[in-house]
XYZ file of C-alpha atoms in Angstrom:
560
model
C 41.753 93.051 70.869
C 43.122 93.481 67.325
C 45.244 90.963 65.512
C 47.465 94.201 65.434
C 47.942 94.676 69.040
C 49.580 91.145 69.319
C 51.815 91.573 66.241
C 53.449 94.724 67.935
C 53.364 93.040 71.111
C 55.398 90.679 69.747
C 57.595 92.672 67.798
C 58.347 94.630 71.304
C 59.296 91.309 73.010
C 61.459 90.167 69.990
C 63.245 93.482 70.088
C 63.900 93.596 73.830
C 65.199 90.274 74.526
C 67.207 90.262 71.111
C 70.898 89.963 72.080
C 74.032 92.208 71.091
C 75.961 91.471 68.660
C 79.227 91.316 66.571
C 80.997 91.067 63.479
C 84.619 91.658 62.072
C 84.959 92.083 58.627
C 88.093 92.472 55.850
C 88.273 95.349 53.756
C 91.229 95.363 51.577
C 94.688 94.463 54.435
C 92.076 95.996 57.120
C 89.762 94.355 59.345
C 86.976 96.257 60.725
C 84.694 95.623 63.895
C 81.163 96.092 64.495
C 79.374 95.680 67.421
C 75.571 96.235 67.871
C 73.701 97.293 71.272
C 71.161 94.418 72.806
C 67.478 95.034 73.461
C 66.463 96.389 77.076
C 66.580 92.645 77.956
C 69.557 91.277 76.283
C 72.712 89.796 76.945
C 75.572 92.398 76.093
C 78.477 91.748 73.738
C 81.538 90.124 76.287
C 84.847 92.031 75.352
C 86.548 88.256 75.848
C 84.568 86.742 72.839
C 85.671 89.522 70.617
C 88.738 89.489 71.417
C 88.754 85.307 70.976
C 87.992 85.999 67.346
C 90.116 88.589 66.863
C 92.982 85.912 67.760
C 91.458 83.455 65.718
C 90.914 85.395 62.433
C 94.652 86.336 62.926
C 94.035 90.430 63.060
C 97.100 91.912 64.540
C 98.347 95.264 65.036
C 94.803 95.654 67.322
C 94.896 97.907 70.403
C 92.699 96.069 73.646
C 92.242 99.532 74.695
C 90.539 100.313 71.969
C 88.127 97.082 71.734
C 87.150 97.409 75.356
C 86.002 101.041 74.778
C 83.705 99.757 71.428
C 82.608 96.812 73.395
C 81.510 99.395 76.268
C 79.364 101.724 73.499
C 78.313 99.728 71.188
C 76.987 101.736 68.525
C 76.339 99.685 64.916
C 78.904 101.288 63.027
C 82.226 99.685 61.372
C 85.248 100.843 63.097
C 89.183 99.947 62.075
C 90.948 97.765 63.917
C 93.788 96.413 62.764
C 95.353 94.937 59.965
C 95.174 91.110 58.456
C 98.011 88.865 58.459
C 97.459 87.339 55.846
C 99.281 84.080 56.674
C 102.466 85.462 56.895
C 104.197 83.667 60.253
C 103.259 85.202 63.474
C 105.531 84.316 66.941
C 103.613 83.451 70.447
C 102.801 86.525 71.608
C 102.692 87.493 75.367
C 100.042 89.853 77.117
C 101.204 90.706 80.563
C 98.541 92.423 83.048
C 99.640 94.062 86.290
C 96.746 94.732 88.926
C 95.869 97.945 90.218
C 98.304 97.257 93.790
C 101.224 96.838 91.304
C 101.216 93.360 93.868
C 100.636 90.661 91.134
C 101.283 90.495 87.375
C 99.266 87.784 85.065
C 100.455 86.861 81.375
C 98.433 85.584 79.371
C 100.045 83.860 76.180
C 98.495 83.508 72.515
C 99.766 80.957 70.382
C 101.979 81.099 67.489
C 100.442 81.566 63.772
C 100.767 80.234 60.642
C 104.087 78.725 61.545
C 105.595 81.572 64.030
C 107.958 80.659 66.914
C 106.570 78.905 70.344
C 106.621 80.166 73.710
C 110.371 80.181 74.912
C 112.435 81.615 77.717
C 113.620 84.387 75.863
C 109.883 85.593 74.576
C 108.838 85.523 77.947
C 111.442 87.159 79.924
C 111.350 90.105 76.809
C 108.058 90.058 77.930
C 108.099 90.427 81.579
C 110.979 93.501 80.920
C 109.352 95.104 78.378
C 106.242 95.716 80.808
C 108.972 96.252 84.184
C 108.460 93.131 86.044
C 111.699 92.934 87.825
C 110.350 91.479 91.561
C 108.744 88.323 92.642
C 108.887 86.343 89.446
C 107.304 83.043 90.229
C 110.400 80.974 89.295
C 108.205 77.059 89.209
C 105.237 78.637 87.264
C 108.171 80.492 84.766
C 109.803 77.089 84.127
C 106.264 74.851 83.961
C 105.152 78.084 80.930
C 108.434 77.288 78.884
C 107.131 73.402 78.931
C 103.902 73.230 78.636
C 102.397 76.736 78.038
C 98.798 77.344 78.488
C 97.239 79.471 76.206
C 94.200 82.771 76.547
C 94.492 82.196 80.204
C 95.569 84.766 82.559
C 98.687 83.333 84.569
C 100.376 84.468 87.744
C 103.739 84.928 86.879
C 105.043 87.355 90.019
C 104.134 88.686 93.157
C 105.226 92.132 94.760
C 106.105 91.388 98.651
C 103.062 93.205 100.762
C 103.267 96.129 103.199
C 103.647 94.326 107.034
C 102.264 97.036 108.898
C 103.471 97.550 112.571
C 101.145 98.814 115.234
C 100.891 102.073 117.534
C 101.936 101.791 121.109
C 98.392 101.202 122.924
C 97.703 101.189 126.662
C 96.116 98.514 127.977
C 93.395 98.612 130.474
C 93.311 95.936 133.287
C 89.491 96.631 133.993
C 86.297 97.094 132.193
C 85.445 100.092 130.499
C 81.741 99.255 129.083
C 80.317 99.877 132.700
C 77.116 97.820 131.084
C 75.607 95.487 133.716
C 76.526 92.097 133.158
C 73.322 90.017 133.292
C 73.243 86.764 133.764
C 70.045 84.258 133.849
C 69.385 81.791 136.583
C 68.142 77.938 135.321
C 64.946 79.820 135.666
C 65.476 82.956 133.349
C 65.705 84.977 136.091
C 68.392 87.704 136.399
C 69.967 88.378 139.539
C 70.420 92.131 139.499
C 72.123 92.563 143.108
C 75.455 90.829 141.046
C 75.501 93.554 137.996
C 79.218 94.100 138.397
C 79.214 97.193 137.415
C 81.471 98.622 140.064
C 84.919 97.415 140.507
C 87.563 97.557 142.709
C 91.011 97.061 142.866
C 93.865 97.261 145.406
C 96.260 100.186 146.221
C 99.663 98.841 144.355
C 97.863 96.899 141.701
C 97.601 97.504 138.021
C 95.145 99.456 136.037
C 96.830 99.765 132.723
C 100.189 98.713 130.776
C 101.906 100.801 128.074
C 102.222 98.156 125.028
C 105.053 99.159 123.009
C 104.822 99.990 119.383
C 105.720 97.687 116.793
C 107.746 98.440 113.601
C 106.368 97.753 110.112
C 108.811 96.612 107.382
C 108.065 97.997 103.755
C 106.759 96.310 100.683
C 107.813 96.004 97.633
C 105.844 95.875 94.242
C 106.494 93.478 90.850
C 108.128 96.103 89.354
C 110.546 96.564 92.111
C 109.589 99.819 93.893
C 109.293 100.171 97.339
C 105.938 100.478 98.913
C 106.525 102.991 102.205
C 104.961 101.401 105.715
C 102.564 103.114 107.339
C 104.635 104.927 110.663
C 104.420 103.293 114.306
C 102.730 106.401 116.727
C 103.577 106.520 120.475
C 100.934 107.971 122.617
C 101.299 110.176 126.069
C 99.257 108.565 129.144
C 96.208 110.818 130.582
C 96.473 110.332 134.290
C 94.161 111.323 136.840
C 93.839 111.398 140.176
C 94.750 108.116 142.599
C 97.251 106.563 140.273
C 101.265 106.526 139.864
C 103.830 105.589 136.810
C 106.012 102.697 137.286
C 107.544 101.968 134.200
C 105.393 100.945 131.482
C 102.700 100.065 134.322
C 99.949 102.270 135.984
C 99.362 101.540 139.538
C 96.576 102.593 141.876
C 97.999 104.802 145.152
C 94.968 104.035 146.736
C 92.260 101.131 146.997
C 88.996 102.382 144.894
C 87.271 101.742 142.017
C 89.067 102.487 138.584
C 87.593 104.699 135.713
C 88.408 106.006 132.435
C 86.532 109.701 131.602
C 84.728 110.983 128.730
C 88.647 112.632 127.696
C 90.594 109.599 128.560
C 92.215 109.967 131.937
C 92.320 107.266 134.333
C 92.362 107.126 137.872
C 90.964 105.336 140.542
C 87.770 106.653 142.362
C 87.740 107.378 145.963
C 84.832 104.829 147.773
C 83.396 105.917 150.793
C 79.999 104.485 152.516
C 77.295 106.122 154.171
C 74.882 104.661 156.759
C 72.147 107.484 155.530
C 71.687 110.597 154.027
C 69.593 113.060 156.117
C 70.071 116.255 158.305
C 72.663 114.638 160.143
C 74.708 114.782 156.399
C 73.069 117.502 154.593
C 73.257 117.557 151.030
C 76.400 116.456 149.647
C 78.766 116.928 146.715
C 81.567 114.538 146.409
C 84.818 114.238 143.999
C 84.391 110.267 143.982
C 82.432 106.827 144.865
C 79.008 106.562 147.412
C 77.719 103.613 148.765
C 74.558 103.908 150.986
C 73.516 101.456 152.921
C 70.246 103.346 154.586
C 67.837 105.504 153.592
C 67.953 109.107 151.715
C 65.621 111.516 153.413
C 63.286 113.372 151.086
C 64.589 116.580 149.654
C 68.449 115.942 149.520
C 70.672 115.780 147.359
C 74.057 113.776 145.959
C 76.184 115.043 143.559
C 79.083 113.208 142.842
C 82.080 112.973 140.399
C 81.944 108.512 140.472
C 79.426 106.545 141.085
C 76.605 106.071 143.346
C 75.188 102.690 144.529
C 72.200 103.212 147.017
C 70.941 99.457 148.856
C 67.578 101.225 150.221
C 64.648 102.400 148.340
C 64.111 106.021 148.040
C 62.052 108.856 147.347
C 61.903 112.649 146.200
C 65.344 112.895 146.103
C 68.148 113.944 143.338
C 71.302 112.044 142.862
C 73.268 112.900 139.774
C 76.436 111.274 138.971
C 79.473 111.301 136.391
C 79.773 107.646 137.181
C 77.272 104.540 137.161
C 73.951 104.846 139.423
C 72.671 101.829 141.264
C 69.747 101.233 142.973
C 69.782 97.861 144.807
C 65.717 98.462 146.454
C 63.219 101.039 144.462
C 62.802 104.692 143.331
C 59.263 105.661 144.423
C 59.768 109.985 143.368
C 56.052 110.747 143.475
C 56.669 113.103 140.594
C 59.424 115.431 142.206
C 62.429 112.333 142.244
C 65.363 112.989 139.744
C 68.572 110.659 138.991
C 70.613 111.546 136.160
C 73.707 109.327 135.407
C 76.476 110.095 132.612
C 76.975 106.519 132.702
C 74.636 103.372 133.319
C 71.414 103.210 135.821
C 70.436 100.067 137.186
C 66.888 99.934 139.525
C 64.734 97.371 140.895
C 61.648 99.182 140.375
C 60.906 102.620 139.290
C 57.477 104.420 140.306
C 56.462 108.327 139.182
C 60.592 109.343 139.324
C 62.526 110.650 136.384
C 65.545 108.454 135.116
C 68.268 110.162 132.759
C 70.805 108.235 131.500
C 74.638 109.055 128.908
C 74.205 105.191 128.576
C 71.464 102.283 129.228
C 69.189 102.168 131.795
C 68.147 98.334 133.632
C 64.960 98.021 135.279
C 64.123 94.299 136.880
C 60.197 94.885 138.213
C 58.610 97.564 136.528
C 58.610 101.536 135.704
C 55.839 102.956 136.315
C 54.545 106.359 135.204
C 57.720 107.240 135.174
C 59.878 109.669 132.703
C 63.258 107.496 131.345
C 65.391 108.643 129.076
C 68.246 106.420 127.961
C 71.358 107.270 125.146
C 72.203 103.441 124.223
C 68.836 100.922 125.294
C 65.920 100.617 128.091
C 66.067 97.124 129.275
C 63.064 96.074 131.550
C 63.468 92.386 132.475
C 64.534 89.722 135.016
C 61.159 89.768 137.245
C 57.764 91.441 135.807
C 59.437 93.194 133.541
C 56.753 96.020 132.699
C 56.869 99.416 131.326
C 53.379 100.913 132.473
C 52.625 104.688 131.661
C 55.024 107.575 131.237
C 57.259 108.309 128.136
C 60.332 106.343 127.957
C 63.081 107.305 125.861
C 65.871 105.044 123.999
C 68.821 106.172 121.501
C 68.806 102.046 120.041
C 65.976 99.928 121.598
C 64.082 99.331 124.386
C 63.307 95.740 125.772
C 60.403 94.853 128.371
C 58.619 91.863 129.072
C 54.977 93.837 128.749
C 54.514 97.273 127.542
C 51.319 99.348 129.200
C 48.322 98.125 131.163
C 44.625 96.032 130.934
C 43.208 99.559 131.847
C 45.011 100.825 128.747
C 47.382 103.535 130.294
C 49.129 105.970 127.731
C 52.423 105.028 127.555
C 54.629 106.523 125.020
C 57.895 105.089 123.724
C 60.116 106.753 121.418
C 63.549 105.305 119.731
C 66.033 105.967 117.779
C 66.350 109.387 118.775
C 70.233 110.407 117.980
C 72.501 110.985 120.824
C 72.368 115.482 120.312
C 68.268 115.811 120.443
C 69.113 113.125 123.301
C 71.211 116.043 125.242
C 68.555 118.350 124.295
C 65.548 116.738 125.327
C 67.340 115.794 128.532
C 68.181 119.348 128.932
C 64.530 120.664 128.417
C 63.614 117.845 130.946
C 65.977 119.423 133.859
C 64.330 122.653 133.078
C 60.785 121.443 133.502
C 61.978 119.836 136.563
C 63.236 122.849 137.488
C 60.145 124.791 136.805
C 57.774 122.199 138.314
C 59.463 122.428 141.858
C 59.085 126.189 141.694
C 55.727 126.421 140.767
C 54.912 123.796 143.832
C 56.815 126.064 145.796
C 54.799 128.998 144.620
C 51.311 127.080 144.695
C 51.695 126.034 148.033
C 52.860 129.598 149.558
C 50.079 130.891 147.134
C 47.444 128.571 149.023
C 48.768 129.285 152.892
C 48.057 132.945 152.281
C 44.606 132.479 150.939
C 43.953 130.309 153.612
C 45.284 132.970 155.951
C 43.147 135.601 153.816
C 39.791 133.163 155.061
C 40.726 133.151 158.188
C 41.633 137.490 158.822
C 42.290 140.438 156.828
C 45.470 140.427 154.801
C 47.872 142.908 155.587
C 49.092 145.523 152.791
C 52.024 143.767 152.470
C 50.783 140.371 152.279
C 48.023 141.415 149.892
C 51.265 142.752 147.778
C 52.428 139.222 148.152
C 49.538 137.606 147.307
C 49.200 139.142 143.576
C 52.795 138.723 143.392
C 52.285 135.568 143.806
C 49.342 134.591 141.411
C 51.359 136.425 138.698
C 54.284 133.936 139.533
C 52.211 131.128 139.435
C 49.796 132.276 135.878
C 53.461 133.078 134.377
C 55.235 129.668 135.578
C 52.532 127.909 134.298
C 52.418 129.311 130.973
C 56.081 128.907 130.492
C 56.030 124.983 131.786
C 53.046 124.623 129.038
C 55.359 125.528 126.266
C 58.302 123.982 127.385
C 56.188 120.874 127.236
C 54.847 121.524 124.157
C 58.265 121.982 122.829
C 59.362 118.609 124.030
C 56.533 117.222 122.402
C 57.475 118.892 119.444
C 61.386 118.226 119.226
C 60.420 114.106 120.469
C 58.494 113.648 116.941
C 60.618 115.711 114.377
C 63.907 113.667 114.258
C 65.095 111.400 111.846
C 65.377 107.790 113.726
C 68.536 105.486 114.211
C 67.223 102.953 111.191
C 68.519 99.978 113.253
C 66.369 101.428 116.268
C 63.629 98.535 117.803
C 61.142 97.864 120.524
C 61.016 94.531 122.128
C 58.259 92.924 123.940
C 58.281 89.017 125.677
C 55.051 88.832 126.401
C 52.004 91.484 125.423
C 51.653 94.882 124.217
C 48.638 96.783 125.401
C 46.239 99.290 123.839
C 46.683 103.000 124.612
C 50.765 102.061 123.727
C 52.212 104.925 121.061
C 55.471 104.027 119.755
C 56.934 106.768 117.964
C 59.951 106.685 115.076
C 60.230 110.733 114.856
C 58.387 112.162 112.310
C 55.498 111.132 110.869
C 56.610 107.077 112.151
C 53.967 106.337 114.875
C 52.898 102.885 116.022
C 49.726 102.828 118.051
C 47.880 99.877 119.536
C 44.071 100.468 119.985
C 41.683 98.232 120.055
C 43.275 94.836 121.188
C 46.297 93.462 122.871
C 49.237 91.890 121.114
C 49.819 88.607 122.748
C 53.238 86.919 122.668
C 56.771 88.233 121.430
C 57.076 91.346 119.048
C 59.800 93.172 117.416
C 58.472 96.678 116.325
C 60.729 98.465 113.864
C 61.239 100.162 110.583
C 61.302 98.466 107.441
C 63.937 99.341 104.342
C 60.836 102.007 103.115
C 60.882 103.791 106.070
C 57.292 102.589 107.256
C 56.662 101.222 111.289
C 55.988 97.320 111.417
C 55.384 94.685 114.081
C 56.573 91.611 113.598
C 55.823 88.452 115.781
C 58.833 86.704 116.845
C 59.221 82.468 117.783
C 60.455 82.309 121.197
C 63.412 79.904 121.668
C 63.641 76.973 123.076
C 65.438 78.429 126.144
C 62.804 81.394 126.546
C 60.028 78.850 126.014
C 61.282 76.607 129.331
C 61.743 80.269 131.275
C 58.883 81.027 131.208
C 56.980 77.466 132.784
């Protein structure tokens, strides 16, 4: 390289680390200011050093105003200033600053000149009225100013009384409203999911909510003595549902059940009633509060209720759906055809080919497999085994599992962060493939008994009718379930993710394991497993990472 190459190189350093700076100048009784820009790598001019020489070449008559805004654009050229004093006697001077709240007022005090008068009482109340401070003076710091004044310092000198706000009359709950199971680990890191306590009761005559009253602000007042207006106390009106009577300021429960607060905040106390089974002997039923089952749920039926429903068998191809919490204290085996759907929380021992929909989290202790969950808040699938093996599971935040997939390296897709309306949408599509699928197994199998009858004798007119009605049924239901789930798959990778959104793994991650972000954020594990704990998320770029994470000391002893 040339000689000349380092010369300019050099010159280009110089003039990019080559600091601003300033100079004020006399002209005649004027003084002048010029302030020049730094390099791209500079240190700026600092408006308090100009204004320190200012003071000390004596210019007066300057406006700050005015050297703040040269100081901000700093061109080269000479601008005027002020004028020079020329020795003639200059008083202390005082520069009082009131902050943007009008709540506190500085001075700050610049010393007498060539002779002038020093700081007393009278300068500094003049001072203090000539810029309206009328409230708070600071009476000690006034009187220690007048002794022993400190000078180019900023000073408190009052303080405006603040706004005390008062608070809004509030009702206060006497139950939990977060209807999250509470898990709790054993010495042993196990969690004991037949104590969730997720559904509570209370008495008839007991409390489940108090009217606080409101609470009266007082108004403020700033330095300059104007009042500063509170913010106004608000009552609020109770929303009461069914179950529950006013007595006073309290809410009591008519009857013994398990409080709730809905989606529009009413409250009222759920009706509990318990089942020994569901089955013909029941029929399907539909029910305004709380069922608890202590047998089994015959295949086919359904429960539709406006609480909860906690279930202490395992069960099968059955639908529950609930405006409440769903709890299953065995397993959900749905061979493909079981549906639950919850608006709150679902907790399960086990899950095995069903289809879990949840408005808030859904807690797994054993294992889902090849199952379909879909979850608005997290996917938690720990306490025993822990695994999520096969199926598409579905989270709004996270998901947490102990082992994600299989050795024989089952596809198993997870997806989070999806935000809580493509939620409502994908959970819709999923009712109406559910949908679909039963009717096309109805139609399949009524398709096959009349071929079979067809092998056996001749098919009447009618039934021949039939029979092409029904292949046309079953070509068009088909089609139409293929698009829906192509439109699922669609919609599931084209959303823009929750950035805080995570998948958590104790244990292992598995090949054949797709992780998806929404679009264009996949994770995919291929060739080899991922052995110990992982934290898969997005970084501040946007881009999918695993990270490996140092168990604790805790989760380390668990796990012996």
């Amino acid at each position: 390289m040339s000689s000349g190459f380092y010369t300019d190189k050099i010159l280009e350093d110089l003039e990019a680390t080559e600091n601003g700076f300033f100079q004020i100048e006399s002209k005649g009784d004027a003084a002048y200011l010029k302030i020049v820009k730094p390099g791209s790598k500079g240190q700026k001019v600092e408006y308090k050093d100009v204004l320190a020489r200012i003071r000390l070449f004596g210019v007066e008559n300057f406006e700050t105003e005015q050297i703040k805004r040269l100081v901000a654009n700093p061109d080269g050229k000479e601008y005027k200033i002020g004028t020079w004093s020329k020795g003639h006697p200059e008083d202390t001077f005082c520069e009082v600053s009131i902050s943007e709240d009008q709540l506190k007022a500085t001075v700050t005090i610049l010393p007498p000149k060539h002779g002038g008068s020093m700081l007393s009482e009278t300068i500094l109340r003049e001072s203090l009225v000539r810029n309206g401070i009328e409230f708070g003076i600071l009476t000690e710091k006034f009187t220690q100013l007048i002794r022993n004044p400190e000078f180019f310092v900023p000073i408190p000198i009052a303080e405006g009384l603040p706004v005390t706000n008062g608070s809004d009359e509030r009702i206060e709950l006497k139950f939990r409203t977060d209807n999250k199971p509470v898990l709790e680990e054993d010495e042993r890191g196990r969690v004991d999911f037949k104590n969730t306590e997720m559904i509570q009761s209370i008495k008839a005559g007991d409390t489940v909510a108090e009217k606080i009253p409101l609470k009266l602000g007082k108004p403020g007042k700033t330095v300059k003595g104007e009042e500063i207006p509170c913010a106004e106390s608000k009552s609020i009106d109770w929303k009461i549902g069914k179950n529950v009577y006013l007595e006073g300021s309290r809410l009591l429960a008519s009857i013994s059940g398990r409080p709730v607060i809905d989606p529009l905040g009413a409250i009222r106390v759920d009706e509990v009633i318990q089942l020994s089974s569901v089955d013909y002997s029941t029929g399907n039923i539909d029910f305004p509060g709380t069922i608890i089952v202590e047998d089994a749920i015959a295949d086919g039926f359904s429960l539709n209720v406006a609480g909860s429903l906690i279930i202490k068998s395992s069960i099968g191809k059955v639908y529950l759906k609930a405006k409440g919490d769903i709890i299953l204290m065995a397993g959900f085996m749905g061979r493909g055809e079981g549906y639950i759907e919850s608006e709150g929380n679902i907790v399960a021992k086990f899950v095995e080919q069903g289809k879990l929909i949840s408005g808030g989290t859904i807690t797994i202790e054993e294992a889902s497999m090849h199952s379909e969950l879909s979850a608005k808040d997290y996917v938690l699938v720990q306490g025993g085994r822990g695994e999520i093996i096969g199926g598409i599971t579905i989270a709004g935040n996270y998901v947490k599992c102990s082992k994600l997939g299989a050795v024989v390296e089952t596809k198993t897709r997870v997806s989070v962060g999806t935000p809580p309306e493509l939620q409502e949408e994908l959970n819709r599509m999923k009712r109406e493939a559910t949908e679909k699928e039963n009717l096309l197994k109805k139609v399949q199998l009524t398709l096959q008994k009349l071929i079979d009858i067809g092998q056996k004798r001749d098919l009447t007119q009618e039934e021949k009718e039939n029979l092409n009605r029904l292949k046309d049924a079953n070509e068009k239901q088909t089609k139409l379930l293929e698009a829906l789930r192509k439109q699922f798959d669609l919609a599931l990778g084209s959303y823009e993710p929750n950035r805080e959104s995570y998948v958590e793994t104790e244990k292992e991650i598995f090949p054949g394991v797709e992780i998806n972000f929404g679009v264009g954020k996949n994770f995919k594990v291929n060739l080899n497993s991922m052995m110990g704990k992982y934290k898969v998320q997005l970084s501040a770029d946007g881009s999918v990472f695993a990270e490996k994470l140092i168990p604790t000391k805790e989760e380390k002893s668990s796990r012996r």
